Short mmCIF file of C-alpha atoms in Angstrom, two decimals:
data_model
loop_
_atom_site.label_atom_id
_atom_site.label_comp_id
_atom_site.label_asym_id
_atom_site.label_seq_id
_atom_site.Cartn_x
_atom_site.Cartn_y
_atom_site.Cartn_z
CA MET A 110 -9.72 12.33 -8.33
CA LYS A 111 -6.72 13.12 -6.20
CA ARG A 112 -3.23 12.53 -7.48
CA LEU A 113 -0.76 10.65 -5.31
CA ARG A 114 2.48 12.65 -5.28
CA LEU A 115 5.83 10.94 -5.24
CA GLY A 116 7.70 10.96 -1.95
CA LEU A 117 11.28 12.10 -1.66
CA LYS A 118 12.74 8.63 -2.15
CA GLU A 119 10.53 7.86 -5.13
CA LEU A 120 11.15 11.30 -6.63
CA GLY A 121 14.89 10.78 -6.36
CA ALA A 122 14.62 7.36 -7.95
CA ALA A 123 12.39 8.73 -10.70
CA VAL A 124 14.79 11.58 -11.43
CA MET A 125 17.76 9.18 -11.55
CA PHE A 126 15.77 6.89 -13.80
CA ALA A 127 14.75 9.78 -16.05
CA GLY A 128 18.36 10.96 -16.19
CA SER A 129 19.62 7.58 -17.35
CA LEU A 130 16.92 7.46 -19.99
CA ALA A 131 17.51 10.99 -21.17
CA SER A 132 21.28 10.58 -21.70
CA PRO A 133 21.19 8.94 -25.14
CA LEU A 134 18.50 11.38 -26.25
CA LEU A 135 20.60 14.38 -25.29
CA HIS A 136 23.60 13.10 -27.22
CA ALA A 137 21.37 12.52 -30.21
CA GLN A 138 20.25 16.16 -30.06
CA GLY A 139 23.81 17.51 -29.88
CA TYR A 140 24.14 18.23 -26.16
CA GLU A 141 27.60 17.82 -24.69
CA ALA A 142 28.04 16.29 -21.28
CA ASP A 143 30.27 19.18 -20.14
CA LYS A 144 27.82 21.93 -21.16
CA PRO A 145 25.52 23.24 -18.40
CA MET A 146 21.84 23.06 -19.22
CA GLY A 147 20.54 25.63 -16.72
CA MET A 148 17.11 25.15 -15.16
CA ALA A 149 16.17 22.52 -17.71
CA ALA A 150 18.51 20.11 -15.95
CA GLN A 151 16.54 20.56 -12.74
CA GLN A 152 13.13 19.87 -14.26
CA MET A 153 11.46 16.48 -14.43
CA PRO A 154 10.84 15.29 -18.01
CA ALA A 155 7.34 16.09 -19.26
CA TYR A 156 6.48 12.44 -19.90
CA LEU A 157 6.76 11.65 -16.19
CA ALA A 158 3.72 13.84 -15.60
CA HIS A 159 1.66 11.06 -17.20
CA ALA A 160 3.13 8.34 -15.01
CA GLY A 161 1.41 9.07 -11.71
CA ILE A 162 -1.33 7.54 -9.62
CA GLU A 163 -4.98 8.49 -9.69
CA GLN A 164 -6.56 7.11 -6.55
CA ARG A 165 -9.84 5.48 -7.50
CA LEU A 166 -11.15 4.48 -4.11
CA GLY A 167 -14.20 2.26 -4.38
CA GLN A 168 -13.58 1.53 -8.07
CA PRO A 169 -14.23 -2.12 -8.98
CA LEU A 170 -11.39 -4.04 -10.57
CA PRO A 171 -11.97 -5.89 -13.88
CA MET A 172 -12.70 -9.26 -12.32
CA ALA A 173 -13.42 -10.84 -15.71
CA ALA A 174 -10.07 -9.79 -17.24
CA VAL A 175 -7.90 -12.81 -18.03
CA PHE A 176 -4.48 -13.33 -16.42
CA THR A 177 -1.94 -16.14 -16.07
CA ASP A 178 -0.09 -16.86 -12.83
CA GLU A 179 3.40 -18.24 -12.23
CA THR A 180 2.15 -21.83 -12.45
CA GLY A 181 0.74 -21.27 -15.93
CA ARG A 182 -2.86 -21.30 -14.71
CA THR A 183 -5.03 -18.92 -16.76
CA GLY A 184 -8.32 -17.49 -15.59
CA PRO A 185 -10.28 -14.35 -14.74
CA LEU A 186 -8.86 -11.99 -12.12
CA SER A 187 -11.58 -13.16 -9.74
CA SER A 188 -9.76 -16.54 -9.61
CA TRP A 189 -7.19 -15.01 -7.27
CA PHE A 190 -9.74 -13.32 -4.99
CA SER A 191 -11.50 -15.05 -2.13
CA ASN A 192 -13.06 -13.76 1.05
CA LYS A 193 -9.82 -12.02 2.03
CA PRO A 194 -8.50 -8.51 1.33
CA VAL A 195 -5.82 -8.24 -1.34
CA VAL A 196 -2.60 -6.22 -1.38
CA MET A 197 -1.49 -5.58 -4.94
CA ALA A 198 1.55 -4.19 -6.76
CA GLU A 199 1.73 -3.30 -10.45
CA VAL A 200 5.30 -3.60 -11.75
CA TYR A 201 7.24 -5.19 -14.58
CA TYR A 202 9.60 -8.08 -14.03
CA GLN A 203 12.44 -6.88 -16.25
CA CYS A 204 12.79 -3.66 -14.24
CA ALA A 205 16.20 -3.14 -12.65
CA MET A 206 15.46 -0.08 -10.55
CA MET A 207 12.21 0.80 -8.81
CA CYS A 208 10.12 -2.38 -9.16
CA PRO A 209 12.49 -4.63 -7.17
CA GLN A 210 12.49 -2.02 -4.40
CA VAL A 211 8.68 -1.94 -4.31
CA GLN A 212 8.52 -5.72 -4.10
CA HIS A 213 11.24 -5.85 -1.46
CA GLY A 214 9.49 -3.21 0.65
CA LEU A 215 6.20 -5.07 0.38
CA ALA A 216 7.73 -8.46 1.22
CA THR A 217 9.67 -7.27 4.26
CA GLY A 218 6.81 -5.06 5.46
CA LEU A 219 4.25 -7.87 5.33
CA ALA A 220 6.68 -10.19 7.13
CA GLN A 221 6.75 -7.75 10.06
CA THR A 222 2.99 -7.71 10.56
CA THR A 223 1.21 -10.25 12.71
CA LEU A 224 -1.28 -10.95 9.92
CA LYS A 225 -0.82 -14.19 8.01
CA PRO A 226 -0.88 -14.57 4.22
CA GLY A 227 -3.59 -16.95 3.17
CA SER A 228 -5.60 -16.79 6.36
CA ASP A 229 -5.81 -12.98 6.54
CA TYR A 230 -4.98 -11.66 3.06
CA GLN A 231 -3.81 -12.45 -0.48
CA VAL A 232 -0.91 -10.92 -2.45
CA LEU A 233 -1.09 -10.12 -6.18
CA VAL A 234 1.86 -8.78 -8.14
CA VAL A 235 0.73 -7.88 -11.67
CA SER A 236 3.08 -7.22 -14.57
CA ILE A 237 2.32 -4.26 -16.85
CA ASP A 238 4.66 -5.62 -19.55
CA THR A 239 3.32 -8.04 -22.17
CA MET A 240 6.89 -9.32 -22.61
CA ASP A 241 6.79 -10.84 -19.12
CA LYS A 242 5.83 -14.51 -19.09
CA PRO A 243 5.08 -17.13 -16.39
CA ALA A 244 8.75 -18.15 -16.39
CA ASN A 245 9.67 -14.61 -15.33
CA ALA A 246 6.91 -14.71 -12.72
CA VAL A 247 8.39 -17.89 -11.20
CA ASP A 248 11.72 -16.18 -10.56
CA GLU A 249 10.07 -13.04 -9.17
CA LYS A 250 7.90 -15.03 -6.79
CA LYS A 251 10.88 -17.03 -5.58
CA THR A 252 12.71 -13.80 -4.74
CA PHE A 253 9.63 -12.32 -3.04
CA LEU A 254 9.11 -15.37 -0.82
CA SER A 255 12.79 -15.38 0.10
CA GLU A 256 12.76 -11.71 1.09
CA ALA A 257 9.64 -12.23 3.20
CA GLY A 258 11.13 -15.31 4.87
CA TRP A 259 8.35 -17.52 3.46
CA THR A 260 10.44 -19.87 1.31
CA ASN A 261 9.42 -22.87 3.43
CA ASN A 262 5.90 -21.66 4.11
CA PRO A 263 3.45 -23.46 1.76
CA THR A 264 0.47 -21.48 3.06
CA ALA A 265 2.17 -18.18 2.27
CA ALA A 266 3.35 -19.46 -1.12
CA ASN A 267 -0.23 -20.38 -2.04
CA ALA A 268 -1.37 -16.86 -1.10
CA VAL A 269 1.19 -15.02 -3.26
CA HIS A 270 0.54 -14.81 -6.99
CA PHE A 271 2.53 -13.20 -9.80
CA LEU A 272 0.35 -12.51 -12.82
CA THR A 273 1.04 -11.79 -16.49
CA ALA A 274 -1.41 -10.90 -19.26
CA ASP A 275 -1.91 -9.48 -22.73
CA GLN A 276 -2.38 -5.75 -23.31
CA PRO A 277 -6.21 -5.57 -23.03
CA SER A 278 -6.16 -7.16 -19.56
CA ILE A 279 -3.22 -4.98 -18.48
CA ASP A 280 -5.07 -1.88 -19.66
CA ALA A 281 -8.20 -2.99 -17.84
CA ILE A 282 -6.53 -3.39 -14.46
CA THR A 283 -4.27 -0.31 -14.69
CA ASN A 284 -7.18 1.90 -15.77
CA ALA A 285 -9.39 0.61 -12.98
CA SER A 286 -6.69 1.09 -10.35
CA GLY A 287 -5.55 4.48 -11.70
CA PHE A 288 -2.00 3.26 -12.28
CA HIS A 289 -0.61 5.43 -15.09
CA TYR A 290 2.67 4.48 -16.74
CA VAL A 291 4.61 5.52 -19.83
CA ARG A 292 6.76 3.33 -22.06
CA VAL A 293 10.21 4.91 -22.40
CA PRO A 294 13.49 4.01 -24.09
CA GLY A 295 16.24 2.32 -22.15
CA PRO A 296 19.94 3.25 -22.33
CA ASP A 297 20.21 1.21 -25.53
CA GLY A 298 17.38 3.18 -27.14
CA LYS A 299 14.90 0.27 -27.13
CA MET A 300 11.37 1.04 -25.93
CA ASP A 301 11.43 -1.67 -23.31
CA GLN A 302 11.22 0.24 -20.04
CA PHE A 303 8.45 2.04 -18.17
CA ALA A 304 8.19 5.21 -16.12
CA HIS A 305 5.72 4.80 -13.26
CA SER A 306 5.13 5.60 -9.61
CA SER A 307 6.18 3.36 -6.73
CA VAL A 308 3.01 2.39 -4.92
CA ILE A 309 1.13 -0.59 -3.55
CA MET A 310 -2.65 -0.90 -3.51
CA PHE A 311 -5.29 -2.65 -1.46
CA ALA A 312 -8.56 -4.14 -2.63
CA THR A 313 -11.58 -5.48 -0.78
CA PRO A 314 -12.48 -9.18 -1.02
CA ASP A 315 -15.05 -8.37 -3.72
CA GLY A 316 -12.45 -6.46 -5.80
CA ARG A 317 -12.98 -2.76 -5.02
CA MET A 318 -10.03 -0.39 -4.59
CA SER A 319 -9.61 0.46 -0.92
CA ARG A 320 -6.24 2.10 -0.13
CA TYR A 321 -2.94 3.16 -1.71
CA LEU A 322 0.44 3.40 0.04
CA SER A 323 3.21 5.31 -1.71
CA GLY A 324 6.97 4.86 -1.57
CA ILE A 325 9.23 1.84 -1.43
CA ASP A 326 9.18 1.26 2.35
CA TYR A 327 5.90 0.19 3.89
CA PRO A 328 5.72 0.21 7.71
CA ALA A 329 4.05 -2.84 9.20
CA ARG A 330 1.58 -0.58 11.02
CA ASP A 331 0.40 1.03 7.76
CA LEU A 332 0.14 -2.33 6.01
CA ARG A 333 -1.89 -3.77 8.86
CA MET A 334 -4.29 -0.82 8.98
CA ALA A 335 -4.77 -0.83 5.21
CA LEU A 336 -5.52 -4.56 5.25
CA LEU A 337 -7.91 -4.16 8.18
CA GLN A 338 -9.83 -1.46 6.35
CA ALA A 339 -9.83 -3.37 3.07
CA GLY A 340 -11.14 -6.41 4.94
CA ASP A 341 -13.89 -4.33 6.59
CA LYS A 342 -12.15 -4.74 9.96
CA LYS A 343 -13.07 -8.44 10.11
CA ILE A 344 -9.54 -9.50 11.08
CA SER A 345 -9.09 -6.87 13.79
CA ASN A 346 -9.04 -6.86 17.57
CA PRO A 347 -9.96 -4.04 20.01
CA VAL A 348 -6.42 -2.67 20.02
CA ASP A 349 -6.39 -2.54 16.21
CA LEU A 350 -9.70 -0.70 16.19
CA LEU A 351 -8.38 1.85 18.68
CA ILE A 352 -5.22 2.43 16.62
CA LEU A 353 -7.31 2.64 13.47
CA TYR A 354 -9.52 5.28 15.09
CA CYS A 355 -6.51 7.32 16.16
CA CYS A 356 -5.02 7.43 12.65
CA ASN A 357 -6.17 9.10 9.46
CA TYR A 358 -5.54 7.91 5.92
CA SER A 359 -4.49 10.77 3.64
CA PRO A 360 -5.14 10.11 -0.08
CA ALA A 361 -2.99 13.14 -0.95
CA VAL A 362 0.20 11.50 0.31
CA GLY A 363 -0.84 7.84 0.44
CA ARG A 364 0.07 7.45 4.10
CA TYR A 365 -1.49 7.06 7.52
CA SER A 366 -0.90 9.78 10.07
CA VAL A 367 -1.81 10.21 13.72
CA SER A 368 -4.99 12.21 14.28
CA ILE A 369 -4.25 14.62 17.13
CA VAL A 370 -7.91 15.70 17.30
CA ARG A 371 -9.12 12.14 17.85
CA ILE A 372 -6.43 11.44 20.45
CA LEU A 373 -7.36 14.62 22.31
CA GLY A 374 -11.00 13.58 22.12
CA ILE A 375 -10.23 10.22 23.69
CA ALA A 376 -8.06 11.89 26.34
CA GLY A 377 -10.89 14.33 27.08
CA MET A 378 -13.39 11.51 27.51
CA ILE A 379 -11.03 9.64 29.83
CA THR A 380 -10.51 12.81 31.87
CA MET A 381 -14.26 13.35 32.17
CA VAL A 382 -14.75 9.78 33.37
CA ILE A 383 -11.98 10.19 35.96
CA VAL A 384 -13.40 13.51 37.21
CA ALA A 385 -16.92 12.07 37.37
CA GLY A 386 -15.60 9.09 39.33
CA MET A 387 -13.78 11.34 41.80
CA ILE A 388 -16.89 13.49 42.33
CA PHE A 389 -18.97 10.37 42.90
CA LEU A 390 -16.51 9.01 45.46
CA LEU A 391 -16.18 12.34 47.29
CA THR A 392 -19.95 12.90 47.56
CA ARG A 393 -20.80 9.39 48.70
CA LYS A 394 -22.02 9.08 52.30
CA PRO A 395 -19.46 7.05 54.26
CA LYS A 396 -20.69 3.60 55.26
CA GLY A 397 -20.59 2.25 58.83
CA LEU A 398 -21.21 5.57 60.64
CA ALA A 399 -24.29 5.61 62.91
CA PRO A 400 -26.56 8.62 62.43
CA THR A 401 -26.38 11.20 65.25
CA VAL A 402 -29.75 11.88 67.02
CA ALA A 403 -30.31 15.49 68.09
CA GLY A 404 -29.80 15.98 71.83
CA HIS A 405 -28.15 12.65 72.37
CA SER A 406 -24.59 11.63 72.22
CA PRO A 407 -23.53 8.09 71.33
CA GLN A 408 -23.05 5.85 74.38
CA SER A 409 -19.59 4.50 75.06
#
């Protein structure tokens, strides 16, 4: 399986996060703040190596795993799937750094697409922290809807779900989606924070992993294409299909990029059609001209 590398923004956030976590540990080991630490200061902590993403495209999610949403309704994961593709984020609600940025990027990005929550897709935000409860999920959902501009949109509200669960269900969904995280100490030394990648995921209506987008900013174009592919292109139009054909999804970076080869191929086909049309027009016999009979000239 391919690993999804952190982008520059996420790497910077991860390094800042790691630095804040490492500070009390360094003091405990006798390091002074004014002493240079050489190359060790430039290296990412070893534990972050186990907090990446393993893209498991086509992997089925644990649809029987039990979760509870922000309303207190408990049921299997399949309860929040229908015949629509799903965009999903795995975060924890007590996070003060990366998770709010992921949720903000997802909310504002989805708001900029022309696709509609509920009619075109569902949103699932799953907590990886057993300490998070439905009351926390209520506040997180309220913020998400506000950032997306959906506060007064009942249809959108019914399509957005914030889920909490016990450890077995959390392990089931993170293992299936390849979302690796590490519990780490906070500035106060308590093991109540997590190191993880910033990423959103897409699943098909029947619960199979389809796409991953890395970072904390998600362009509307990328979100739309990922949802179209997760939905088996059932919510697309001819323009979408053309754009989808001209772009490639790269699992290595978790982004869509323009395919120059495909664009050149389309341009070549258009050129051939134009040339063929010109040849056809130039070789056509003009209409309305009377044939000339040998030895006779047309009468005036």
